[in-house]
């Protein structure tokens, strides 16, 4: 079929109603009746999102004659047979300000293809033409486009004609339109850019320089860059965090305060987190976009696609995202160990790690990890966080047992050459053997413990092999993320709850299993209002509890819905679930191994 056999016209004609009109022209529709469907999920975010729910009206015509359309299921339509080209027109409501959907108003537009473009059944492999129009009116005359969709005549960052080789490519290039700050730099001879939407006052030169460093590190690790260019699409907001990978770009959302301000020296916590987010999504260019499970080759976007390998694709990526910051010189080794200590802390504070293995967590991402409830910490473990620790342990184990001759870096390069460059997906049962082969040491017992059991990883022993000490202490407060030694030695006894950070009242978000609050009968959603007859709020609860010792019985008053409860709680010892790491003195061989690990 000719390249213009499928053409999409994107018309953001109604910004205040957040609606975009899409016109799809099919030159040779199925003579038995053309079926069309909207994706149910977007790659990289493993949850059914039912993007078809945002379709507002759908009609079809053949020439000037209307064609009957039947809705077959929640996301599929079938057009009646017609003699000649078929034109389908529909509108999409775009009000999801996230990296997963589509958002459009008078300030900007952000669109993922899975939210906008219908798949033409039987034509998934055909080339697609795309015309993108600007919103109507003089007020939008200075808007630009940022996307990695290949141009078919459109000027750089301009509205006009674009193209995609097939449907998978069509939906894998998000589009930002509006007024944005554009940073441009080069990595490995390929153009890179970041388009920042939203009010912000970032040090653009600093940001471009730092991004170039971390991107250059990743390209050096794999030895080549697999796309002609790369684009970071960044939405700066008051409060937000997230990213989603694509084949030649990423969509990011961040706090505007996390962007580097002019005059900033060593990256502060916010900027360090943002750089880690950029690093994470960029690493996905290789790991999951090209080195991927066989279950994702190709993607089936009509329903859940289960794999037990997400621990590797998200966990290994989560390991390298922060490791790249220290290896590229953006943060100090001490800063990196703080971040690593925080990751260990997040896993230790999750009782669910003793109930769910990381392979089970990967498989159940659709129904458990992405649909967490008030019992989640007691029932699940994050394949991101524990997966990162498995990658750490695997890297240190390989380095130790091969006397630094091999490392996880070699494994990733091997996976890239054998799977990423060839397009062959990794079968569910072959990854462990492949890693063993590239590592050149037996890893069966390690994998059995790390992947299929709920045992804790031997991190203390492995970190000692690079001269890093692992230390555990009690949590000091709800805001204590770990990664640092004791800051406040006056921490009180344990209640065993986490408060809802988005509630102004003292509302319990989680009760941890086996700890005082749950043992006494408190539940998630309860609002604590008094301790021993004294009013408790977010500012005073911790202070009131500090008046008591572990083993003391205290009387709490709380509301459950609109009913007042009076509950006696026996306070406990705060668990040693908070980690910090130290650079220790060690023998020359160990220090050399540490240097190789931290510098790559």
Coordinates of C-alpha atoms in Angstrom, one line a residue:
X1 CA 0.0 0.0 0.0
X2 CA 1.2 3.6 -0.6
X3 CA 2.5 5.7 2.3
X4 CA -0.7 7.7 2.3
X5 CA -3.0 4.7 2.6
X6 CA -3.6 5.7 6.3
X7 CA -3.6 9.4 7.2
X8 CA -4.5 11.1 10.4
X9 CA -5.3 14.8 10.8
X10 CA -5.0 16.2 14.3
X11 CA -7.0 19.4 14.8
X12 CA -6.9 20.9 18.4
X13 CA -9.8 23.1 17.6
X14 CA -11.5 23.6 21.0
X15 CA -8.9 24.3 23.7
X16 CA -11.3 25.6 26.4
X17 CA -13.3 22.4 26.1
X18 CA -10.1 20.3 26.0
X19 CA -11.2 18.6 22.8
X20 CA -9.2 17.5 19.7
X21 CA -10.8 16.4 16.5
X22 CA -9.1 13.5 14.7
X23 CA -9.8 12.6 11.1
X24 CA -8.7 9.3 9.8
X25 CA -8.6 8.5 6.1
X26 CA -8.3 4.9 4.9
X27 CA -7.9 4.6 1.2
X28 CA -8.5 0.8 1.1
X29 CA -10.8 -0.2 4.0
X30 CA -11.6 -3.9 4.7
X31 CA -14.3 -4.8 2.1
X32 CA -16.0 -6.9 4.8
X33 CA -16.3 -3.8 7.1
X34 CA -13.4 -2.0 8.7
X35 CA -12.7 -2.5 12.4
X36 CA -10.9 0.1 14.5
X37 CA -9.8 0.2 18.1
X38 CA -8.3 2.5 20.7
X39 CA -5.4 1.2 22.9
X40 CA -6.4 0.0 26.4
X41 CA -2.9 0.8 27.9
X42 CA 0.3 2.5 27.1
X43 CA 3.7 0.7 27.0
X44 CA 5.7 1.3 30.2
X45 CA 2.6 1.8 32.4
X46 CA 1.2 -1.6 33.2
X47 CA -2.4 -0.8 34.0
X48 CA -5.6 -0.9 31.9
X49 CA -6.6 2.8 31.3
X50 CA -9.3 2.4 28.7
X51 CA -8.4 5.4 26.6
X52 CA -11.5 4.8 24.5
X53 CA -13.6 6.3 27.3
X54 CA -12.4 9.8 26.2
X55 CA -13.7 9.4 22.6
X56 CA -16.5 11.9 22.2
X57 CA -18.6 10.7 19.2
X58 CA -17.4 8.8 16.2
X59 CA -18.8 8.9 12.7
X60 CA -17.8 7.6 9.3
X61 CA -18.4 8.4 5.7
X62 CA -17.5 7.2 2.2
X63 CA -17.3 10.3 0.0
X64 CA -20.3 12.3 1.1
X65 CA -22.3 9.3 2.1
X66 CA -22.6 8.3 5.8
X67 CA -21.4 4.9 6.8
X68 CA -23.0 3.0 9.7
X69 CA -20.7 2.4 12.7
X70 CA -21.3 -0.3 15.3
X71 CA -19.5 -0.3 18.7
X72 CA -18.4 -3.9 19.3
X73 CA -16.8 -3.6 22.7
X74 CA -15.5 -0.9 25.1
X75 CA -12.7 0.1 22.7
X76 CA -13.6 -1.3 19.2
X77 CA -15.8 0.0 16.4
X78 CA -16.8 -1.7 13.1
X79 CA -17.7 0.3 10.1
X80 CA -20.2 -1.1 7.5
X81 CA -18.7 -2.2 4.2
X82 CA -18.2 0.6 1.7
X83 CA -17.0 1.0 -1.9
X84 CA -14.1 3.5 -1.8
X85 CA -12.1 5.4 0.7
X86 CA -13.4 5.5 4.3
X87 CA -13.1 8.6 6.4
X88 CA -13.6 8.3 10.2
X89 CA -14.0 11.4 12.4
X90 CA -14.0 11.5 16.1
X91 CA -13.1 13.8 19.0
X92 CA -11.0 13.1 22.1
X93 CA -11.4 14.8 25.5
X94 CA -7.9 15.6 26.7
X95 CA -7.7 16.5 30.4
X96 CA -5.3 14.0 31.9
X97 CA -2.2 16.0 33.0
X98 CA 0.1 13.0 33.3
X99 CA 2.8 11.4 31.2
X100 CA 0.4 8.6 30.3
X101 CA -2.5 10.3 28.6
X102 CA -3.4 13.5 26.8
X103 CA -4.0 17.1 28.1
X104 CA -5.0 20.2 26.1
X105 CA -6.1 23.7 27.1
X106 CA -5.2 27.2 26.2
X107 CA -1.7 27.0 27.8
X108 CA -0.4 23.8 26.0
X109 CA -1.2 20.4 24.6
X110 CA 0.4 17.1 25.4
X111 CA -0.6 14.0 23.5
X112 CA 0.3 10.3 23.6
X113 CA -0.6 8.5 20.5
X114 CA -2.3 5.7 22.4
X115 CA -4.8 8.3 23.6
X116 CA -5.5 9.8 20.1
X117 CA -4.9 7.4 17.2
X118 CA -7.3 4.6 16.4
X119 CA -5.6 1.4 15.2
X120 CA -6.9 0.2 11.8
X121 CA -7.3 -3.6 12.1
X122 CA -5.4 -5.4 9.4
X123 CA -3.3 -2.4 8.6
X124 CA -1.1 -2.2 11.7
X125 CA 2.0 -2.5 9.6
X126 CA 1.2 0.2 7.1
X127 CA 2.9 3.6 6.9
X128 CA 0.9 6.5 8.4
X129 CA 0.8 10.1 7.4
X130 CA 0.0 12.6 10.2
X131 CA -1.0 16.2 9.8
X132 CA -0.9 18.3 12.9
X133 CA -2.7 21.7 12.9
X134 CA -2.3 24.5 15.4
X135 CA -5.2 25.7 17.5
X136 CA -7.3 28.4 15.7
X137 CA -6.8 32.1 16.5
X138 CA -4.1 34.7 16.8
X139 CA -3.6 33.8 20.5
X140 CA -1.8 30.6 19.4
X141 CA 0.3 32.0 16.6
X142 CA 3.5 31.5 18.5
X143 CA 2.9 27.9 19.5
X144 CA 5.4 25.3 18.4
X145 CA 5.6 21.5 18.4
X146 CA 8.1 19.2 20.1
X147 CA 8.0 15.6 18.9
X148 CA 10.3 12.9 17.5
X149 CA 7.7 11.9 14.9
X150 CA 9.7 11.9 11.6
X151 CA 8.9 15.0 9.5
X152 CA 7.2 14.7 6.1
X153 CA 7.7 18.3 5.3
X154 CA 7.1 20.0 8.6
X155 CA 9.8 22.4 9.7
X156 CA 11.7 21.7 12.9
X157 CA 9.4 22.3 15.9
X158 CA 6.7 23.4 13.4
X159 CA 3.1 22.3 12.7
X160 CA 2.5 20.4 9.5
X161 CA 3.1 17.0 8.0
X162 CA 4.7 14.1 9.8
X163 CA 4.9 10.3 9.2
X164 CA 5.3 7.0 11.0
X165 CA 6.4 3.6 9.6
X166 CA 3.5 1.7 11.2
X167 CA 1.0 1.9 14.1
X168 CA 3.6 1.0 16.8
X169 CA 5.8 3.8 15.7
X170 CA 2.8 6.2 15.4
X171 CA 1.9 5.8 19.1
X172 CA 5.4 5.8 20.4
X173 CA 6.2 9.5 19.7
X174 CA 4.4 11.8 22.1
X175 CA 3.7 15.4 21.0
X176 CA 4.0 18.6 23.0
X177 CA 2.5 21.8 21.6
X178 CA 2.6 25.3 23.0
X179 CA 5.2 27.7 24.3
X180 CA 8.2 25.9 25.8
X181 CA 11.8 26.6 26.7
X182 CA 14.0 24.6 24.4
X183 CA 17.5 23.3 25.4
X184 CA 19.6 21.7 22.7
X185 CA 22.8 19.7 23.0
X186 CA 24.6 16.9 21.2
X187 CA 25.6 13.4 22.4
X188 CA 27.6 11.0 20.2
X189 CA 27.0 13.2 17.3
X190 CA 23.3 13.0 17.6
X191 CA 21.0 16.0 18.4
X192 CA 19.3 16.0 21.8
X193 CA 16.9 18.5 23.2
X194 CA 14.6 19.2 26.2
X195 CA 11.4 21.1 25.8
X196 CA 10.1 22.5 29.2
X197 CA 6.5 23.5 29.4
X198 CA 5.2 25.5 32.4
X199 CA 6.4 28.5 34.4
X200 CA 10.0 28.0 35.6
X201 CA 13.3 29.8 35.9
X202 CA 15.7 26.9 35.5
X203 CA 19.4 27.4 34.7
X204 CA 19.1 26.2 31.1
X205 CA 22.8 26.1 30.4
X206 CA 23.5 24.1 33.6
X207 CA 20.7 21.7 32.8
X208 CA 21.9 21.1 29.2
X209 CA 25.4 20.5 30.4
X210 CA 24.4 18.0 33.1
X211 CA 22.0 16.1 30.8
X212 CA 24.8 15.9 28.2
X213 CA 27.1 14.3 30.8
X214 CA 24.6 11.6 32.0
X215 CA 23.4 10.8 28.4
X216 CA 27.0 10.5 27.3
X217 CA 27.7 8.0 30.1
X218 CA 24.8 5.8 29.0
X219 CA 25.8 5.9 25.4
X220 CA 29.4 4.9 26.4
X221 CA 28.1 2.0 28.5
X222 CA 26.3 0.5 25.5
X223 CA 28.8 1.7 22.9
X224 CA 26.2 3.2 20.5
X225 CA 23.0 5.3 20.4
X226 CA 20.1 3.6 18.6
X227 CA 18.1 6.6 17.4
X228 CA 18.8 9.6 15.2
X229 CA 17.9 12.1 17.9
X230 CA 16.4 12.3 21.4
X231 CA 13.9 14.5 23.1
X232 CA 13.0 15.1 26.8
X233 CA 9.4 16.5 27.0
X234 CA 9.2 18.0 30.4
X235 CA 6.1 19.5 32.2
X236 CA 7.1 21.7 35.1
X237 CA 4.3 21.9 37.7
X238 CA 3.8 22.9 41.3
X239 CA 3.9 19.3 42.6
X240 CA 4.4 16.2 40.5
X241 CA 6.8 13.5 39.5
X242 CA 6.9 10.9 36.8
X243 CA 8.3 9.7 33.5
X244 CA 7.4 7.4 30.6
X245 CA 9.8 6.1 28.1
X246 CA 9.5 6.1 24.3
X247 CA 11.7 4.9 21.5
X248 CA 13.3 8.3 20.8
X249 CA 12.0 10.5 23.6
X250 CA 10.6 10.6 27.1
X251 CA 7.7 12.4 28.8
X252 CA 8.5 13.8 32.2
X253 CA 6.6 15.7 34.8
X254 CA 8.4 17.4 37.7
X255 CA 8.2 20.0 40.4
X256 CA 9.4 23.3 39.0
X257 CA 11.5 23.7 42.1
X258 CA 13.4 20.5 41.2
X259 CA 14.9 22.2 38.1
X260 CA 18.3 23.8 38.8
X261 CA 18.1 27.4 39.9
X262 CA 20.9 29.8 38.8
X263 CA 23.8 29.7 41.2
X264 CA 23.2 26.1 42.4
X265 CA 26.3 24.3 43.3
X266 CA 26.2 20.5 44.2
X267 CA 22.8 19.2 43.1
X268 CA 20.3 19.6 45.9
X269 CA 17.8 16.8 46.7
X270 CA 15.2 18.0 44.2
X271 CA 17.6 18.5 41.3
X272 CA 19.3 15.2 42.1
X273 CA 15.9 13.5 41.9
X274 CA 15.2 15.1 38.5
X275 CA 18.5 14.1 37.1
X276 CA 17.8 10.6 38.3
X277 CA 14.5 10.6 36.5
X278 CA 16.0 11.8 33.3
X279 CA 18.7 9.2 33.6
X280 CA 16.2 6.4 34.2
X281 CA 14.0 7.2 31.2
X282 CA 17.1 7.6 28.9
X283 CA 18.4 4.2 30.0
X284 CA 15.1 2.8 28.9
X285 CA 16.1 3.7 25.3
X286 CA 18.1 0.4 25.4
X287 CA 16.5 -1.5 28.3
X288 CA 12.8 -2.2 27.7
X289 CA 12.3 -0.2 24.4
X290 CA 14.8 -2.5 22.6
X291 CA 16.0 -5.1 25.0
X292 CA 12.6 -6.4 26.0
X293 CA 10.5 -9.4 27.0
X294 CA 9.3 -11.6 24.3
X295 CA 5.8 -10.9 25.6
X296 CA 6.3 -7.3 24.4
X297 CA 7.4 -8.2 20.8
X298 CA 5.1 -6.8 19.5
X299 CA 2.9 -5.1 22.1
X300 CA -0.7 -6.1 22.4
X301 CA -2.4 -2.9 23.6
X302 CA -5.9 -4.5 23.7
X303 CA -5.4 -6.0 27.2
X304 CA -3.0 -7.1 29.9
X305 CA 0.3 -8.6 28.8
X306 CA 1.9 -10.4 31.8
X307 CA 5.6 -11.0 32.3
X308 CA 7.7 -12.0 35.3
X309 CA 10.7 -10.0 34.0
X310 CA 9.8 -6.4 35.0
X311 CA 12.2 -6.7 37.9
X312 CA 15.0 -6.7 35.2
X313 CA 13.6 -4.0 32.9
X314 CA 12.6 -1.6 35.6
X315 CA 14.8 -2.7 38.4
X316 CA 18.1 -2.8 36.5
X317 CA 17.1 0.6 35.0
X318 CA 16.5 1.9 38.5
X319 CA 19.9 0.7 39.6
X320 CA 21.7 2.5 36.7
X321 CA 19.7 5.7 36.8
X322 CA 21.5 6.9 40.0
X323 CA 24.7 5.0 39.4
X324 CA 25.1 7.0 36.2
X325 CA 25.0 10.3 38.2
X326 CA 28.1 9.4 40.2
X327 CA 29.9 7.8 37.3
X328 CA 29.4 10.9 35.1
X329 CA 30.6 13.1 37.9
X330 CA 27.3 14.9 38.6
X331 CA 27.1 13.8 42.3
X332 CA 29.7 12.7 44.8
X333 CA 30.1 9.0 46.0
X334 CA 28.7 10.1 49.3
X335 CA 25.6 11.5 47.7
X336 CA 25.2 8.3 45.7
X337 CA 25.4 6.2 48.8
X338 CA 22.7 8.4 50.4
X339 CA 20.4 7.6 47.5
X340 CA 21.2 3.9 47.6
X341 CA 20.6 3.9 51.3
X342 CA 17.1 5.4 50.6
X343 CA 16.3 2.6 48.2
X344 CA 17.3 0.0 50.7
X345 CA 15.2 1.8 53.3
X346 CA 12.1 1.8 51.0
X347 CA 12.4 -2.0 50.6
X348 CA 13.0 -2.6 54.4
X349 CA 9.9 -0.6 55.3
X350 CA 7.7 -2.8 53.1
X351 CA 6.5 -5.8 55.1
X352 CA 5.1 -7.1 51.8
X353 CA 8.6 -8.0 50.8
X354 CA 8.2 -11.1 53.0
X355 CA 5.0 -12.1 51.2
X356 CA 5.6 -11.4 47.5
X357 CA 8.7 -12.3 45.4
X358 CA 10.0 -9.9 42.8
X359 CA 8.9 -12.1 40.0
X360 CA 5.4 -12.3 41.4
X361 CA 5.4 -8.5 41.8
X362 CA 6.3 -8.2 38.1
X363 CA 3.5 -10.5 37.0
X364 CA 0.9 -8.8 39.2
X365 CA 1.9 -5.3 38.2
X366 CA -1.5 -4.9 36.4
X367 CA -3.6 -5.6 39.5
X368 CA -1.4 -5.0 42.5
X369 CA 1.5 -2.6 41.9
X370 CA -0.5 -0.2 39.7
X371 CA -3.6 -0.5 41.8
X372 CA -2.3 -0.1 45.3
X373 CA -4.7 0.1 48.2
X374 CA -4.3 0.7 52.0
X375 CA -2.9 -2.7 52.5
X376 CA -0.3 -2.5 49.8
X377 CA 2.8 -2.1 52.0
X378 CA 1.8 -5.3 53.8
X379 CA 1.1 -7.3 50.7
X380 CA 3.5 -6.4 47.9
X381 CA 7.1 -5.4 47.1
X382 CA 8.2 -3.0 44.4
X383 CA 9.9 -4.6 41.4
X384 CA 11.4 -1.1 40.9
X385 CA 13.1 -0.8 44.3
X386 CA 13.8 -4.5 45.1
X387 CA 14.7 -4.9 41.4
X388 CA 17.3 -2.2 41.8
X389 CA 18.8 -3.9 44.8
X390 CA 18.9 -7.2 42.9
X391 CA 20.8 -5.4 40.2
X392 CA 23.2 -3.9 42.8
X393 CA 23.7 -7.3 44.4
X394 CA 24.2 -9.0 41.0
X395 CA 26.8 -6.3 39.9
X396 CA 28.8 -6.6 43.2
X397 CA 28.6 -10.4 43.1
X398 CA 29.9 -10.6 39.6
X399 CA 32.7 -8.1 40.3
X400 CA 33.8 -10.0 43.5
X401 CA 33.7 -13.5 42.0
X402 CA 35.5 -12.6 38.8
X403 CA 38.0 -10.3 40.5
X404 CA 36.5 -7.3 38.6
X405 CA 37.0 -9.0 35.2
X406 CA 33.3 -8.9 34.6
X407 CA 30.4 -6.8 35.8
X408 CA 26.7 -6.1 35.2
X409 CA 28.0 -3.6 32.6
X410 CA 29.2 -6.5 30.5
X411 CA 25.8 -8.3 30.9
X412 CA 24.0 -5.2 29.6
X413 CA 26.3 -4.9 26.6
X414 CA 25.7 -8.6 25.9
X415 CA 22.0 -8.2 26.1
X416 CA 22.1 -5.2 23.8
X417 CA 24.1 -7.1 21.2
X418 CA 22.1 -10.3 21.3
X419 CA 18.6 -8.9 21.9
X420 CA 18.4 -5.1 21.6
X421 CA 20.1 -4.8 18.2
X422 CA 18.4 -7.9 16.7
X423 CA 14.8 -7.2 18.0
X424 CA 14.5 -10.6 19.5
X425 CA 12.5 -10.7 22.7
X426 CA 13.8 -12.4 25.8
X427 CA 11.7 -15.4 26.8
X428 CA 10.4 -15.7 30.3
X429 CA 12.7 -18.7 31.1
X430 CA 16.0 -17.7 29.4
X431 CA 17.1 -14.5 31.1
X432 CA 18.8 -16.1 34.0
X433 CA 20.9 -18.4 31.8
X434 CA 21.8 -15.5 29.5
X435 CA 23.0 -13.4 32.4
X436 CA 25.0 -16.3 33.7
X437 CA 26.6 -16.7 30.3
X438 CA 27.6 -13.0 30.0
X439 CA 28.8 -12.9 33.7
X440 CA 30.8 -16.1 33.2
X441 CA 30.0 -17.3 36.7
X442 CA 27.2 -19.6 38.1
X443 CA 24.3 -17.6 39.5
X444 CA 21.6 -20.2 40.1
X445 CA 21.5 -20.0 43.9
X446 CA 21.6 -16.2 43.8
X447 CA 18.6 -16.1 41.4
X448 CA 16.7 -18.6 43.4
X449 CA 17.0 -16.4 46.5
X450 CA 16.7 -13.0 44.8
X451 CA 13.9 -13.7 42.3
X452 CA 11.8 -16.5 43.7
X453 CA 12.0 -16.3 47.5
X454 CA 11.0 -13.6 49.9
X455 CA 14.4 -13.7 51.7
X456 CA 16.3 -10.4 52.1
X457 CA 19.3 -10.0 49.9
X458 CA 22.9 -10.4 51.3
X459 CA 23.6 -6.7 50.8
X460 CA 25.8 -6.2 53.8
X461 CA 28.2 -8.9 52.7
X462 CA 28.3 -7.7 49.1
X463 CA 28.7 -4.0 49.9
X464 CA 31.6 -5.0 52.2
X465 CA 33.3 -6.4 49.2
X466 CA 33.6 -2.8 47.9
X467 CA 34.4 -1.2 51.2
X468 CA 31.0 0.1 51.9
X469 CA 29.4 -0.4 55.3
X470 CA 25.7 -1.0 55.7
X471 CA 24.1 0.4 58.9
X472 CA 20.5 0.2 60.2
X473 CA 18.8 2.5 62.6
X474 CA 15.3 3.4 63.7
X475 CA 13.1 5.8 61.7
X476 CA 13.0 9.3 63.2
X477 CA 9.8 10.7 61.6
X478 CA 7.4 10.4 58.7
X479 CA 9.8 12.6 56.7
X480 CA 12.8 10.4 57.3
X481 CA 13.7 8.8 54.0
X482 CA 16.9 7.2 55.2
X483 CA 20.3 7.4 53.7
X484 CA 21.8 9.4 56.5
X485 CA 23.0 8.7 60.1
X486 CA 20.9 9.6 63.1
X487 CA 19.8 13.2 62.9
X488 CA 17.4 13.3 65.9
X489 CA 18.2 11.0 68.8
X490 CA 15.0 11.9 70.5
X491 CA 12.7 9.8 68.3
X492 CA 9.8 8.5 70.3
X493 CA 8.2 5.0 70.4
X494 CA 6.6 3.2 67.5
X495 CA 2.9 3.5 66.6
X496 CA 3.3 1.6 63.3
X497 CA 1.4 3.9 60.9
X498 CA 2.1 6.2 58.0
X499 CA 0.0 9.3 57.8
X500 CA -1.7 10.4 54.6
X501 CA 0.6 13.2 53.2
X502 CA -2.2 14.7 51.3
X503 CA -4.6 15.1 54.2
X504 CA -4.6 18.2 56.5
X505 CA -5.9 16.0 59.3
X506 CA -4.0 13.2 61.1
X507 CA -5.5 10.5 58.8
X508 CA -3.8 7.1 58.7
X509 CA -2.8 6.1 55.2
X510 CA -1.2 2.7 56.1
X511 CA -1.2 0.5 59.3
X512 CA 1.8 -1.8 59.2
X513 CA 1.1 -5.4 60.0
X514 CA 2.2 -6.7 63.4
X515 CA 2.9 -3.2 64.7
X516 CA 1.1 -1.4 67.6
X517 CA -1.7 0.5 65.8
X518 CA -2.9 -2.5 63.8
X519 CA -2.6 -4.8 66.9
X520 CA -4.8 -2.4 68.8
X521 CA -7.5 -2.2 66.1
X522 CA -6.7 1.1 64.3
X523 CA -7.1 1.0 60.5
X524 CA -6.2 3.0 57.4
X525 CA -8.6 5.9 57.1
X526 CA -8.9 6.5 60.8
X527 CA -8.3 10.1 61.9
X528 CA -6.4 10.3 65.2
X529 CA -7.7 13.3 67.2
X530 CA -6.3 12.9 70.7
X531 CA -3.5 11.1 72.7
X532 CA -4.2 10.7 76.4
X533 CA -6.9 13.3 76.2
X534 CA -4.8 15.9 74.5
X535 CA -5.7 17.2 71.0
X536 CA -3.6 15.6 68.2
X537 CA -3.0 17.1 64.8
X538 CA -0.3 16.7 62.2
X539 CA 2.0 19.0 64.0
X540 CA 1.5 17.5 67.5
X541 CA 1.0 13.8 67.2
X542 CA 4.7 12.9 67.1
X543 CA 5.4 15.3 70.0
X544 CA 2.7 13.7 72.1
X545 CA 3.9 10.2 71.4
X546 CA 7.5 11.2 72.4
X547 CA 6.3 11.8 76.0
X548 CA 6.0 8.0 76.3
X549 CA 8.3 5.0 76.2
X550 CA 8.1 1.7 74.3
X551 CA 5.8 -0.6 76.3
X552 CA 3.6 2.2 77.6
X553 CA -0.1 1.9 77.0
X554 CA -1.7 5.1 75.7
X555 CA -5.4 5.9 75.1
X556 CA -6.1 7.3 71.6
X557 CA -9.3 8.9 70.3
X558 CA -10.0 8.6 66.6
X559 CA -12.8 9.0 64.1
X560 CA -13.6 6.1 61.8
X561 CA -15.9 7.7 59.3
X562 CA -18.2 9.7 61.6
X563 CA -17.9 7.4 64.6
X564 CA -15.7 8.2 67.6
X565 CA -13.4 5.4 68.8
X566 CA -11.4 5.0 72.0
X567 CA -8.5 2.6 71.7
X568 CA -5.7 1.6 74.0
X569 CA -2.4 1.1 72.2
X570 CA 0.7 -0.5 73.6
X571 CA 3.6 1.4 72.0
X572 CA 6.5 -0.5 70.6
X573 CA 10.2 -0.1 69.8
X574 CA 10.8 1.6 66.5
X575 CA 12.1 -1.1 64.1
X576 CA 15.6 -0.8 62.6
X577 CA 14.3 -0.3 59.1
X578 CA 16.3 2.8 58.0
X579 CA 19.6 2.3 56.2
X580 CA 22.6 4.5 55.6
X581 CA 25.9 3.5 54.0
X582 CA 29.5 4.6 54.6
X583 CA 32.7 4.6 52.7
X584 CA 34.9 2.5 54.9
X585 CA 38.7 1.9 55.1
X586 CA 39.6 -1.3 53.4
X587 CA 42.5 -3.2 51.8
X588 CA 43.9 -1.9 48.5
X589 CA 42.2 -4.7 46.5
X590 CA 38.8 -3.8 47.9
X591 CA 39.4 -0.1 47.3
X592 CA 40.3 -0.7 43.7
X593 CA 37.1 -2.8 43.3
X594 CA 35.1 0.1 44.8
X595 CA 36.8 2.6 42.5
X596 CA 35.9 0.5 39.4
X597 CA 32.3 0.1 40.6
X598 CA 31.8 3.8 41.2
X599 CA 33.5 5.0 38.0
X600 CA 32.5 2.3 35.6

